mmCIF file of C-alpha atoms in Angstrom:
data_model
loop_
_atom_site.group_PDB
_atom_site.id
_atom_site.type_symbol
_atom_site.label_atom_id
_atom_site.label_comp_id
_atom_site.label_asym_id
_atom_site.label_seq_id
_atom_site.Cartn_x
_atom_site.Cartn_y
_atom_site.Cartn_z
ATOM 1 C CA UNK A 1 91.410 218.886 -62.998
ATOM 2 C CA UNK A 2 90.535 216.645 -60.047
ATOM 3 C CA UNK A 3 92.382 213.334 -59.968
ATOM 4 C CA UNK A 4 89.974 210.379 -59.893
ATOM 5 C CA UNK A 5 90.966 207.912 -57.176
ATOM 6 C CA UNK A 6 89.936 204.368 -56.309
ATOM 7 C CA UNK A 7 86.628 204.196 -54.452
ATOM 8 C CA UNK A 8 86.942 203.943 -50.666
ATOM 9 C CA UNK A 9 87.147 200.316 -49.607
ATOM 10 C CA UNK A 10 88.733 199.158 -52.864
ATOM 11 C CA UNK A 11 92.399 198.587 -53.568
ATOM 12 C CA UNK A 12 94.617 198.282 -56.628
ATOM 13 C CA UNK A 13 96.873 195.222 -56.720
ATOM 14 C CA UNK A 14 100.101 195.696 -58.654
ATOM 15 C CA UNK A 15 103.880 195.305 -58.398
ATOM 16 C CA UNK A 16 105.012 193.084 -55.510
ATOM 17 C CA UNK A 17 101.433 192.770 -54.279
ATOM 18 C CA UNK A 18 100.385 191.286 -57.619
ATOM 19 C CA UNK A 19 103.230 188.776 -57.340
ATOM 20 C CA UNK A 20 101.897 187.735 -53.921
ATOM 21 C CA UNK A 21 98.375 187.464 -55.314
ATOM 22 C CA UNK A 22 99.471 185.336 -58.272
ATOM 23 C CA UNK A 23 101.540 183.074 -55.997
ATOM 24 C CA UNK A 24 98.551 182.472 -53.678
ATOM 25 C CA UNK A 25 96.160 181.703 -56.551
ATOM 26 C CA UNK A 26 98.602 179.396 -58.337
ATOM 27 C CA UNK A 27 99.387 177.547 -55.101
ATOM 28 C CA UNK A 28 95.640 177.087 -54.472
ATOM 29 C CA UNK A 29 95.061 175.728 -57.974
ATOM 30 C CA UNK A 30 97.965 173.272 -57.699
ATOM 31 C CA UNK A 31 97.182 172.209 -54.122
ATOM 32 C CA UNK A 32 93.422 171.687 -54.446
ATOM 33 C CA UNK A 33 93.821 169.739 -57.689
ATOM 34 C CA UNK A 34 95.715 167.096 -55.670
ATOM 35 C CA UNK A 35 92.440 166.387 -53.868
ATOM 36 C CA UNK A 36 90.431 166.085 -57.084
ATOM 37 C CA UNK A 37 88.952 169.611 -57.171
ATOM 38 C CA UNK A 38 88.183 171.431 -60.427
ATOM 39 C CA UNK A 39 87.625 175.154 -60.891
ATOM 40 C CA UNK A 40 84.234 176.836 -61.143
ATOM 41 C CA UNK A 41 83.510 180.458 -62.098
ATOM 42 C CA UNK A 42 80.169 182.083 -61.359
ATOM 43 C CA UNK A 43 78.894 185.568 -62.373
ATOM 44 C CA UNK A 44 79.967 188.526 -60.301
ATOM 45 C CA UNK A 45 76.325 189.498 -59.732
ATOM 46 C CA UNK A 46 73.192 187.447 -59.032
ATOM 47 C CA UNK A 47 69.531 187.974 -58.274
ATOM 48 C CA UNK A 48 69.218 189.522 -54.812
ATOM 49 C CA UNK A 49 66.794 186.776 -53.771
ATOM 50 C CA UNK A 50 69.615 184.209 -53.964
ATOM 51 C CA UNK A 51 71.435 185.808 -51.037
ATOM 52 C CA UNK A 52 68.305 186.660 -49.064
ATOM 53 C CA UNK A 53 67.224 183.016 -49.137
ATOM 54 C CA UNK A 54 70.689 181.492 -48.962
ATOM 55 C CA UNK A 55 72.705 183.694 -46.602
ATOM 56 C CA UNK A 56 69.700 184.665 -44.465
ATOM 57 C CA UNK A 57 67.681 187.862 -44.058
ATOM 58 C CA UNK A 58 68.669 188.138 -40.396
ATOM 59 C CA UNK A 59 72.394 188.311 -41.142
ATOM 60 C CA UNK A 60 74.516 191.464 -41.170
ATOM 61 C CA UNK A 61 75.489 190.719 -44.772
ATOM 62 C CA UNK A 62 71.925 190.855 -46.089
ATOM 63 C CA UNK A 63 70.658 193.605 -43.790
ATOM 64 C CA UNK A 64 73.607 196.008 -43.936
ATOM 65 C CA UNK A 65 76.379 195.044 -46.312
ATOM 66 C CA UNK A 66 75.092 194.015 -49.754
ATOM 67 C CA UNK A 67 75.658 196.117 -52.859
ATOM 68 C CA UNK A 68 72.207 195.817 -54.441
ATOM 69 C CA UNK A 69 70.513 197.732 -57.230
ATOM 70 C CA UNK A 70 67.651 197.533 -59.714
ATOM 71 C CA UNK A 71 68.902 197.084 -63.281
ATOM 72 C CA UNK A 72 67.372 198.383 -66.504
ATOM 73 C CA UNK A 73 65.221 195.283 -66.742
ATOM 74 C CA UNK A 74 63.690 196.144 -63.345
ATOM 75 C CA UNK A 75 65.449 193.155 -61.741
ATOM 76 C CA UNK A 76 66.851 193.262 -58.196
ATOM 77 C CA UNK A 77 70.556 192.483 -58.558
ATOM 78 C CA UNK A 78 73.360 192.099 -55.976
ATOM 79 C CA UNK A 79 77.118 192.005 -56.365
ATOM 80 C CA UNK A 80 78.050 188.701 -54.759
ATOM 81 C CA UNK A 81 78.981 189.133 -51.068
ATOM 82 C CA UNK A 82 80.144 185.503 -50.768
ATOM 83 C CA UNK A 83 80.809 182.533 -53.033
ATOM 84 C CA UNK A 84 78.848 179.556 -51.696
ATOM 85 C CA UNK A 85 75.303 180.528 -52.697
ATOM 86 C CA UNK A 86 76.319 181.201 -56.356
ATOM 87 C CA UNK A 87 78.071 177.827 -56.563
ATOM 88 C CA UNK A 88 74.968 176.099 -55.188
ATOM 89 C CA UNK A 89 72.772 178.024 -57.641
ATOM 90 C CA UNK A 90 75.001 176.864 -60.524
ATOM 91 C CA UNK A 91 74.966 173.277 -59.215
ATOM 92 C CA UNK A 92 71.165 173.199 -59.001
ATOM 93 C CA UNK A 93 70.422 175.136 -62.205
ATOM 94 C CA UNK A 94 72.674 172.893 -64.300
ATOM 95 C CA UNK A 95 71.521 169.693 -62.534
ATOM 96 C CA UNK A 96 75.121 168.704 -61.853
ATOM 97 C CA UNK A 97 73.820 166.270 -59.231
ATOM 98 C CA UNK A 98 72.477 164.094 -62.077
ATOM 99 C CA UNK A 99 75.906 163.872 -63.697
ATOM 100 C CA UNK A 100 78.171 162.978 -60.758
ATOM 101 C CA UNK A 101 77.720 161.593 -57.279
ATOM 102 C CA UNK A 102 80.072 164.016 -55.557
ATOM 103 C CA UNK A 103 81.154 167.398 -56.946
ATOM 104 C CA UNK A 104 84.375 169.076 -55.810
ATOM 105 C CA UNK A 105 84.899 172.718 -56.810
ATOM 106 C CA UNK A 106 87.304 175.521 -56.019
ATOM 107 C CA UNK A 107 86.980 179.167 -57.049
ATOM 108 C CA UNK A 108 88.579 182.549 -56.603
ATOM 109 C CA UNK A 109 87.384 186.078 -57.335
ATOM 110 C CA UNK A 110 86.048 189.396 -56.041
ATOM 111 C CA UNK A 111 83.329 189.675 -53.395
ATOM 112 C CA UNK A 112 81.583 192.865 -52.256
ATOM 113 C CA UNK A 113 80.357 193.983 -48.838
ATOM 114 C CA UNK A 114 79.652 197.496 -47.620
ATOM 115 C CA UNK A 115 81.774 197.343 -44.473
ATOM 116 C CA UNK A 116 83.939 199.854 -42.646
ATOM 117 C CA UNK A 117 87.302 199.649 -44.438
ATOM 118 C CA UNK A 118 90.250 198.663 -42.246
ATOM 119 C CA UNK A 119 93.345 196.492 -42.414
ATOM 120 C CA UNK A 120 92.315 193.104 -43.783
ATOM 121 C CA UNK A 121 88.736 194.196 -44.522
ATOM 122 C CA UNK A 122 87.785 195.911 -47.780
ATOM 123 C CA UNK A 123 84.497 196.594 -49.564
ATOM 124 C CA UNK A 124 85.795 194.756 -52.595
ATOM 125 C CA UNK A 125 87.900 191.804 -51.501
ATOM 126 C CA UNK A 126 89.158 188.581 -53.015
ATOM 127 C CA UNK A 127 88.317 185.096 -51.807
ATOM 128 C CA UNK A 128 89.482 181.585 -52.498
ATOM 129 C CA UNK A 129 86.758 179.027 -51.839
ATOM 130 C CA UNK A 130 86.184 175.288 -51.859
ATOM 131 C CA UNK A 131 82.807 173.532 -52.063
ATOM 132 C CA UNK A 132 81.974 169.804 -51.977
ATOM 133 C CA UNK A 133 78.395 168.805 -52.788
ATOM 134 C CA UNK A 134 76.893 165.329 -52.416
ATOM 135 C CA UNK A 135 78.821 163.914 -49.435
ATOM 136 C CA UNK A 136 77.715 163.834 -45.778
ATOM 137 C CA UNK A 137 80.609 161.902 -44.198
ATOM 138 C CA UNK A 138 82.271 163.514 -41.154
ATOM 139 C CA UNK A 139 85.543 162.217 -42.601
ATOM 140 C CA UNK A 140 85.063 164.727 -45.434
ATOM 141 C CA UNK A 141 84.632 167.518 -42.875
ATOM 142 C CA UNK A 142 87.989 166.652 -41.324
ATOM 143 C CA UNK A 143 89.670 166.209 -44.702
ATOM 144 C CA UNK A 144 88.607 169.665 -45.909
ATOM 145 C CA UNK A 145 89.634 171.308 -42.638
ATOM 146 C CA UNK A 146 92.996 169.554 -42.976
ATOM 147 C CA UNK A 147 93.269 170.608 -46.634
ATOM 148 C CA UNK A 148 92.611 174.265 -45.788
ATOM 149 C CA UNK A 149 95.120 174.242 -42.949
ATOM 150 C CA UNK A 150 97.826 172.568 -45.029
ATOM 151 C CA UNK A 151 97.163 174.970 -47.920
ATOM 152 C CA UNK A 152 97.951 177.882 -45.601
ATOM 153 C CA UNK A 153 101.050 176.081 -44.312
ATOM 154 C CA UNK A 154 102.107 175.448 -47.915
ATOM 155 C CA UNK A 155 102.054 179.209 -48.435
ATOM 156 C CA UNK A 156 104.390 179.567 -45.462
ATOM 157 C CA UNK A 157 101.895 180.976 -42.950
ATOM 158 C CA UNK A 158 102.739 180.389 -39.289
ATOM 159 C CA UNK A 159 101.104 180.665 -35.868
ATOM 160 C CA UNK A 160 97.761 179.336 -37.093
ATOM 161 C CA UNK A 161 95.069 177.859 -34.835
ATOM 162 C CA UNK A 162 92.167 175.667 -35.928
ATOM 163 C CA UNK A 163 88.939 176.272 -33.987
ATOM 164 C CA UNK A 164 85.934 173.967 -34.408
ATOM 165 C CA UNK A 165 82.394 173.590 -33.149
ATOM 166 C CA UNK A 166 79.102 171.939 -34.089
ATOM 167 C CA UNK A 167 75.924 173.980 -34.480
ATOM 168 C CA UNK A 168 73.663 170.973 -35.101
ATOM 169 C CA UNK A 169 70.705 170.756 -37.443
ATOM 170 C CA UNK A 170 67.579 172.931 -37.605
ATOM 171 C CA UNK A 171 65.831 171.122 -34.731
ATOM 172 C CA UNK A 172 68.897 171.394 -32.513
ATOM 173 C CA UNK A 173 69.245 175.113 -33.183
ATOM 174 C CA UNK A 174 65.536 175.653 -32.480
ATOM 175 C CA UNK A 175 65.920 174.013 -29.050
ATOM 176 C CA UNK A 176 69.121 175.896 -28.383
ATOM 177 C CA UNK A 177 67.697 179.202 -29.593
ATOM 178 C CA UNK A 178 64.960 178.989 -26.957
ATOM 179 C CA UNK A 179 67.526 178.368 -24.180
ATOM 180 C CA UNK A 180 69.777 181.144 -25.444
ATOM 181 C CA UNK A 181 66.969 183.701 -25.664
ATOM 182 C CA UNK A 182 65.947 182.865 -22.091
ATOM 183 C CA UNK A 183 69.514 183.677 -21.053
ATOM 184 C CA UNK A 184 69.815 186.857 -23.154
ATOM 185 C CA UNK A 185 66.517 188.609 -22.443
ATOM 186 C CA UNK A 186 67.346 189.617 -18.828
ATOM 187 C CA UNK A 187 70.589 191.278 -20.021
ATOM 188 C CA UNK A 188 69.271 192.640 -23.321
ATOM 189 C CA UNK A 189 69.593 196.318 -22.360
ATOM 190 C CA UNK A 190 73.238 195.805 -21.371
ATOM 191 C CA UNK A 191 74.221 194.601 -24.860
ATOM 192 C CA UNK A 192 75.170 196.647 -27.935
ATOM 193 C CA UNK A 193 72.449 197.947 -30.261
ATOM 194 C CA UNK A 194 73.240 195.298 -32.892
ATOM 195 C CA UNK A 195 72.876 192.468 -30.375
ATOM 196 C CA UNK A 196 69.532 193.838 -29.155
ATOM 197 C CA UNK A 197 68.270 193.356 -32.711
ATOM 198 C CA UNK A 198 69.993 189.986 -33.076
ATOM 199 C CA UNK A 199 68.133 188.600 -30.051
ATOM 200 C CA UNK A 200 64.908 189.033 -32.004
ATOM 201 C CA UNK A 201 66.126 187.944 -35.448
ATOM 202 C CA UNK A 202 69.139 185.655 -35.021
ATOM 203 C CA UNK A 203 70.197 185.175 -31.391
ATOM 204 C CA UNK A 204 73.097 182.836 -32.229
ATOM 205 C CA UNK A 205 74.841 185.825 -33.818
ATOM 206 C CA UNK A 206 75.083 187.438 -30.383
ATOM 207 C CA UNK A 207 77.758 184.873 -29.557
ATOM 208 C CA UNK A 208 79.754 186.062 -32.576
ATOM 209 C CA UNK A 209 79.705 189.734 -31.544
ATOM 210 C CA UNK A 210 83.154 191.355 -31.381
ATOM 211 C CA UNK A 211 82.089 193.941 -28.803
ATOM 212 C CA UNK A 212 84.108 193.280 -25.620
ATOM 213 C CA UNK A 213 81.203 194.170 -23.341
ATOM 214 C CA UNK A 214 78.926 191.709 -25.161
ATOM 215 C CA UNK A 215 81.568 189.012 -24.879
ATOM 216 C CA UNK A 216 81.800 189.568 -21.136
ATOM 217 C CA UNK A 217 78.031 189.660 -20.584
ATOM 218 C CA UNK A 218 77.484 186.423 -22.536
ATOM 219 C CA UNK A 219 80.476 184.442 -21.280
ATOM 220 C CA UNK A 220 78.196 182.159 -19.234
ATOM 221 C CA UNK A 221 75.618 181.652 -22.007
ATOM 222 C CA UNK A 222 74.499 178.056 -22.638
ATOM 223 C CA UNK A 223 76.525 176.280 -25.305
ATOM 224 C CA UNK A 224 74.976 174.647 -28.330
ATOM 225 C CA UNK A 225 77.074 171.508 -27.975
ATOM 226 C CA UNK A 226 74.866 170.515 -25.012
ATOM 227 C CA UNK A 227 71.816 170.503 -27.306
ATOM 228 C CA UNK A 228 73.220 168.131 -29.935
ATOM 229 C CA UNK A 229 71.395 164.892 -30.663
ATOM 230 C CA UNK A 230 73.231 161.580 -30.303
ATOM 231 C CA UNK A 231 73.700 161.385 -34.086
ATOM 232 C CA UNK A 232 75.099 164.913 -34.285
ATOM 233 C CA UNK A 233 77.437 164.291 -31.392
ATOM 234 C CA UNK A 234 78.700 161.122 -33.102
ATOM 235 C CA UNK A 235 79.338 163.111 -36.280
ATOM 236 C CA UNK A 236 81.265 165.748 -34.314
ATOM 237 C CA UNK A 237 83.340 163.162 -32.459
ATOM 238 C CA UNK A 238 84.269 161.502 -35.770
ATOM 239 C CA UNK A 239 85.402 164.858 -37.167
ATOM 240 C CA UNK A 240 87.686 165.315 -34.170
ATOM 241 C CA UNK A 241 88.974 161.756 -34.512
ATOM 242 C CA UNK A 242 90.024 162.268 -38.128
ATOM 243 C CA UNK A 243 91.525 165.687 -37.462
ATOM 244 C CA UNK A 244 93.809 163.951 -34.992
ATOM 245 C CA UNK A 245 94.473 161.222 -37.551
ATOM 246 C CA UNK A 246 95.527 163.957 -40.024
ATOM 247 C CA UNK A 247 97.829 165.480 -37.365
ATOM 248 C CA UNK A 248 95.791 168.688 -37.119
ATOM 249 C CA UNK A 249 95.871 170.349 -33.708
ATOM 250 C CA UNK A 250 92.542 172.009 -32.954
ATOM 251 C CA UNK A 251 90.707 173.887 -30.246
ATOM 252 C CA UNK A 252 87.005 173.420 -29.504
ATOM 253 C CA UNK A 253 85.241 176.794 -29.393
ATOM 254 C CA UNK A 254 81.685 176.628 -28.051
ATOM 255 C CA UNK A 255 81.005 180.246 -29.151
ATOM 256 C CA UNK A 256 81.912 179.657 -32.784
ATOM 257 C CA UNK A 257 78.758 179.917 -34.910
ATOM 258 C CA UNK A 258 79.961 181.644 -38.129
ATOM 259 C CA UNK A 259 78.035 184.579 -39.587
ATOM 260 C CA UNK A 260 75.809 182.912 -42.182
ATOM 261 C CA UNK A 261 72.456 181.212 -41.635
ATOM 262 C CA UNK A 262 73.103 178.252 -43.925
ATOM 263 C CA UNK A 263 75.641 176.490 -41.683
ATOM 264 C CA UNK A 264 74.742 173.238 -39.898
ATOM 265 C CA UNK A 265 76.724 170.642 -37.959
ATOM 266 C CA UNK A 266 80.499 171.241 -38.263
ATOM 267 C CA UNK A 267 81.779 174.831 -38.388
ATOM 268 C CA UNK A 268 85.361 175.964 -38.115
ATOM 269 C CA UNK A 269 87.831 178.820 -38.499
ATOM 270 C CA UNK A 270 91.582 179.031 -38.901
ATOM 271 C CA UNK A 271 92.819 182.109 -37.075
ATOM 272 C CA UNK A 272 96.043 183.968 -36.419
ATOM 273 C CA UNK A 273 97.068 186.416 -33.708
ATOM 274 C CA UNK A 274 98.985 188.554 -36.225
ATOM 275 C CA UNK A 275 96.036 190.481 -37.678
ATOM 276 C CA UNK A 276 94.398 191.912 -34.575
ATOM 277 C CA UNK A 277 90.593 191.908 -34.688
ATOM 278 C CA UNK A 278 90.596 190.540 -38.254
ATOM 279 C CA UNK A 279 92.250 187.304 -37.171
ATOM 280 C CA UNK A 280 90.197 184.821 -39.204
ATOM 281 C CA UNK A 281 92.140 183.759 -42.290
ATOM 282 C CA UNK A 282 89.952 180.865 -43.461
ATOM 283 C CA UNK A 283 86.596 179.556 -42.320
ATOM 284 C CA UNK A 284 83.643 177.433 -43.287
ATOM 285 C CA UNK A 285 81.626 174.379 -42.413
ATOM 286 C CA UNK A 286 78.805 172.093 -43.383
ATOM 287 C CA UNK A 287 75.650 173.501 -45.002
ATOM 288 C CA UNK A 288 73.362 170.522 -45.565
ATOM 289 C CA UNK A 289 70.202 172.704 -45.508
ATOM 290 C CA UNK A 290 71.209 175.233 -48.157
ATOM 291 C CA UNK A 291 70.352 173.115 -51.192
ATOM 292 C CA UNK A 292 66.936 172.452 -49.671
ATOM 293 C CA UNK A 293 66.396 176.187 -49.206
ATOM 294 C CA UNK A 294 67.452 177.085 -52.736
ATOM 295 C CA UNK A 295 66.327 174.094 -54.798
ATOM 296 C CA UNK A 296 64.323 171.705 -52.629
ATOM 297 C CA UNK A 297 67.087 169.070 -52.854
ATOM 298 C CA UNK A 298 68.283 167.040 -49.881
ATOM 299 C CA UNK A 299 71.952 167.151 -50.858
ATOM 300 C CA UNK A 300 74.686 167.572 -48.217
ATOM 301 C CA UNK A 301 77.571 169.987 -48.701
ATOM 302 C CA UNK A 302 80.717 171.333 -47.020
ATOM 303 C CA UNK A 303 83.089 174.161 -47.873
ATOM 304 C CA UNK A 304 85.299 177.051 -46.838
ATOM 305 C CA UNK A 305 86.463 180.474 -47.983
ATOM 306 C CA UNK A 306 89.752 182.276 -47.369
ATOM 307 C CA UNK A 307 90.462 185.986 -47.697
ATOM 308 C CA UNK A 308 93.278 186.576 -50.179
ATOM 309 C CA UNK A 309 94.146 190.052 -48.863
ATOM 310 C CA UNK A 310 94.525 188.707 -45.323
ATOM 311 C CA UNK A 311 96.788 185.929 -46.580
ATOM 312 C CA UNK A 312 98.845 188.543 -48.453
ATOM 313 C CA UNK A 313 99.320 190.463 -45.197
ATOM 314 C CA UNK A 314 100.722 187.309 -43.550
ATOM 315 C CA UNK A 315 102.889 186.184 -46.465
ATOM 316 C CA UNK A 316 106.573 186.539 -45.581
ATOM 317 C CA UNK A 317 108.244 184.683 -48.438
ATOM 318 C CA UNK A 318 107.092 184.182 -51.996
ATOM 319 C CA UNK A 319 108.795 183.660 -55.369
ATOM 320 C CA UNK A 320 109.947 186.948 -56.876
ATOM 321 C CA UNK A 321 109.176 187.105 -60.560
ATOM 322 C CA UNK A 322 112.356 187.907 -62.466
ATOM 323 C CA UNK A 323 113.263 188.233 -66.117
ATOM 324 C CA UNK A 324 115.329 185.594 -67.876
ATOM 325 C CA UNK A 325 117.032 187.802 -70.430
ATOM 326 C CA UNK A 326 117.573 191.496 -71.118
ATOM 327 C CA UNK A 327 118.750 192.401 -74.612
ATOM 328 C CA UNK A 328 120.887 195.527 -74.875
ATOM 329 C CA UNK A 329 121.191 196.676 -78.475
ATOM 330 C CA UNK A 330 123.592 199.481 -79.315
ATOM 331 C CA UNK A 331 123.037 201.439 -82.518
ATOM 332 C CA UNK A 332 120.145 201.440 -84.978
ATOM 333 C CA UNK A 333 121.840 198.854 -87.200
ATOM 334 C CA UNK A 334 121.526 196.230 -84.470
ATOM 335 C CA UNK A 335 117.842 196.866 -83.639
ATOM 336 C CA UNK A 336 116.263 194.510 -86.194
ATOM 337 C CA UNK A 337 118.490 191.571 -85.219
ATOM 338 C CA UNK A 338 117.950 192.241 -81.500
ATOM 339 C CA UNK A 339 114.154 192.211 -81.838
ATOM 340 C CA UNK A 340 114.254 189.067 -83.967
ATOM 341 C CA UNK A 341 116.269 187.321 -81.232
ATOM 342 C CA UNK A 342 113.841 188.578 -78.560
ATOM 343 C CA UNK A 343 110.835 187.327 -80.492
ATOM 344 C CA UNK A 344 112.389 183.890 -81.044
ATOM 345 C CA UNK A 345 113.312 183.461 -77.368
ATOM 346 C CA UNK A 346 109.828 184.491 -76.206
ATOM 347 C CA UNK A 347 108.195 182.000 -78.525
ATOM 348 C CA UNK A 348 110.369 179.320 -76.892
ATOM 349 C CA UNK A 349 109.124 180.228 -73.410
ATOM 350 C CA UNK A 350 111.760 182.681 -72.165
ATOM 351 C CA UNK A 351 110.881 186.038 -70.594
ATOM 352 C CA UNK A 352 112.739 188.796 -72.424
ATOM 353 C CA UNK A 353 112.891 192.558 -71.904
ATOM 354 C CA UNK A 354 114.098 194.784 -74.735
ATOM 355 C CA UNK A 355 113.950 198.571 -75.084
ATOM 356 C CA UNK A 356 112.314 200.278 -78.064
ATOM 357 C CA UNK A 357 114.668 203.245 -78.314
ATOM 358 C CA UNK A 358 118.447 203.373 -78.578
ATOM 359 C CA UNK A 359 120.266 203.690 -75.234
ATOM 360 C CA UNK A 360 123.828 203.863 -73.971
ATOM 361 C CA UNK A 361 125.425 200.718 -72.568
ATOM 362 C CA UNK A 362 125.488 202.322 -69.102
ATOM 363 C CA UNK A 363 121.745 202.983 -69.282
ATOM 364 C CA UNK A 364 121.087 199.389 -70.354
ATOM 365 C CA UNK A 365 123.103 198.002 -67.423
ATOM 366 C CA UNK A 366 121.255 200.167 -64.890
ATOM 367 C CA UNK A 367 117.923 198.926 -66.252
ATOM 368 C CA UNK A 368 119.055 195.285 -66.196
ATOM 369 C CA UNK A 369 120.149 195.619 -62.550
ATOM 370 C CA UNK A 370 116.828 197.191 -61.605
ATOM 371 C CA UNK A 371 114.644 194.403 -63.019
ATOM 372 C CA UNK A 372 116.593 191.542 -61.397
ATOM 373 C CA UNK A 373 117.540 189.927 -64.702
ATOM 374 C CA UNK A 374 119.535 186.688 -64.990
ATOM 375 C CA UNK A 375 121.322 187.267 -68.300
ATOM 376 C CA UNK A 376 122.078 190.227 -70.544
ATOM 377 C CA UNK A 377 122.729 189.865 -74.249
ATOM 378 C CA UNK A 378 124.739 192.819 -75.567
ATOM 379 C CA UNK A 379 124.626 193.394 -79.298
ATOM 380 C CA UNK A 380 126.788 196.162 -80.725
ATOM 381 C CA UNK A 381 127.569 197.077 -84.330
ATOM 382 C CA UNK A 382 131.029 195.430 -84.203
ATOM 383 C CA UNK A 383 129.575 192.207 -82.764
ATOM 384 C CA UNK A 384 126.836 192.194 -85.381
ATOM 385 C CA UNK A 385 129.360 192.360 -88.230
ATOM 386 C CA UNK A 386 131.138 189.306 -86.773
ATOM 387 C CA UNK A 387 127.874 187.420 -86.100
ATOM 388 C CA UNK A 388 128.671 187.521 -82.381
ATOM 389 C CA UNK A 389 126.869 188.674 -79.235
ATOM 390 C CA UNK A 390 128.146 189.266 -75.701
ATOM 391 C CA UNK A 391 126.474 187.074 -73.049
ATOM 392 C CA UNK A 392 126.705 188.512 -69.539
ATOM 393 C CA UNK A 393 125.684 186.354 -66.563
ATOM 394 C CA UNK A 394 124.226 188.716 -63.953
ATOM 395 C CA UNK A 395 124.267 186.036 -61.255
ATOM 396 C CA UNK A 396 128.015 185.411 -61.136
ATOM 397 C CA UNK A 397 129.019 188.505 -63.169
ATOM 398 C CA UNK A 398 130.906 186.512 -65.802
ATOM 399 C CA UNK A 399 130.693 187.164 -69.529
ATOM 400 C CA UNK A 400 131.623 185.500 -72.803
ATOM 401 C CA UNK A 401 131.260 186.111 -76.501
ATOM 402 C CA UNK A 402 129.149 183.613 -78.429
ATOM 403 C CA UNK A 403 127.816 183.424 -81.948
ATOM 404 C CA UNK A 404 124.262 184.591 -82.601
ATOM 405 C CA UNK A 405 123.243 181.110 -83.739
ATOM 406 C CA UNK A 406 124.394 179.676 -80.373
ATOM 407 C CA UNK A 407 121.847 181.710 -78.414
ATOM 408 C CA UNK A 408 118.996 179.224 -78.827
ATOM 409 C CA UNK A 409 121.274 176.288 -77.872
ATOM 410 C CA UNK A 410 122.132 178.077 -74.647
ATOM 411 C CA UNK A 411 118.622 179.026 -73.543
ATOM 412 C CA UNK A 412 116.263 176.443 -75.045
#
């Protein structure tokens, strides 16, 4: 019989990897709550139109990477490729803007893109995201960039670089697009096939191409920063001012445009040199036009997303989950008492491992060593008759005999 394996581009998370995953998620929940963020959970699939309108039909995600299908109700459905558009859909559908002036959300969960699987890039991947809706201040931009950077530092990540740029509003990009196309058309045939298409549909994406030849051919392309209006330039300068105030070192990157159509004004990425071509760990920016596109509401917004698998690859130290107590019972007569003790300790918040079948003391000790336990309670028939139990400290390798009734005083 053929063994069924995980689908290409997907990955099981278990053992030490699951401990890393849990540590990252818990740290995110604790850290973002300090800034007043609350969690939001959206469905894993949405109407395809949400991503076509929100992410942009000229993007690689919509044109090449979405997992879309027609369901039994003849609806066009897509597994979410990113988290921002669903959050905005939820915000608009539930009229959250009528209930609070500024909304601060964080989320985590699976996203799906049909990409070529490689280190740090899967077809099903996990993201942590942050979205703020209802605030246009450049100070917020800097605060969220700072929050994302310090979240990664809190996890222990090193050698991180913050890169920022401004892509302006719709009018700015229209002016810039014309200048960029004028530059690109004479060299169109020297670019990769994807960039030839991008010139027609979304020329700013040419600047984001990872092809080395395209990078070289476009190194002298005009930069969007020169097309910013006075108001946009003031916004950008204020972002930089507050990043410095928050002690965040940053690099201005005139080629940084991000891969989604909904971005406007501030965009940024936090990158590392430890992951090769997949060096972006966290990225985002302002998307003041997205709520207009999806719900005809002039509401500003800013956010970011971080790839959990990429963070896991960079994580060097994390808390190892151990077991508080292992109960070694010897002989069938001791089993009932041992399980009663285990149940009582668990109800009081202690993690307890206990075997279901009788084992030798040697076998129990090997198991306790393997699971990195702190204490072992050894209950034999002689101890049971005396109402005693042997407490073995696996940290300093000391042991003592205590009464069964003392156990809860020791551990609770």
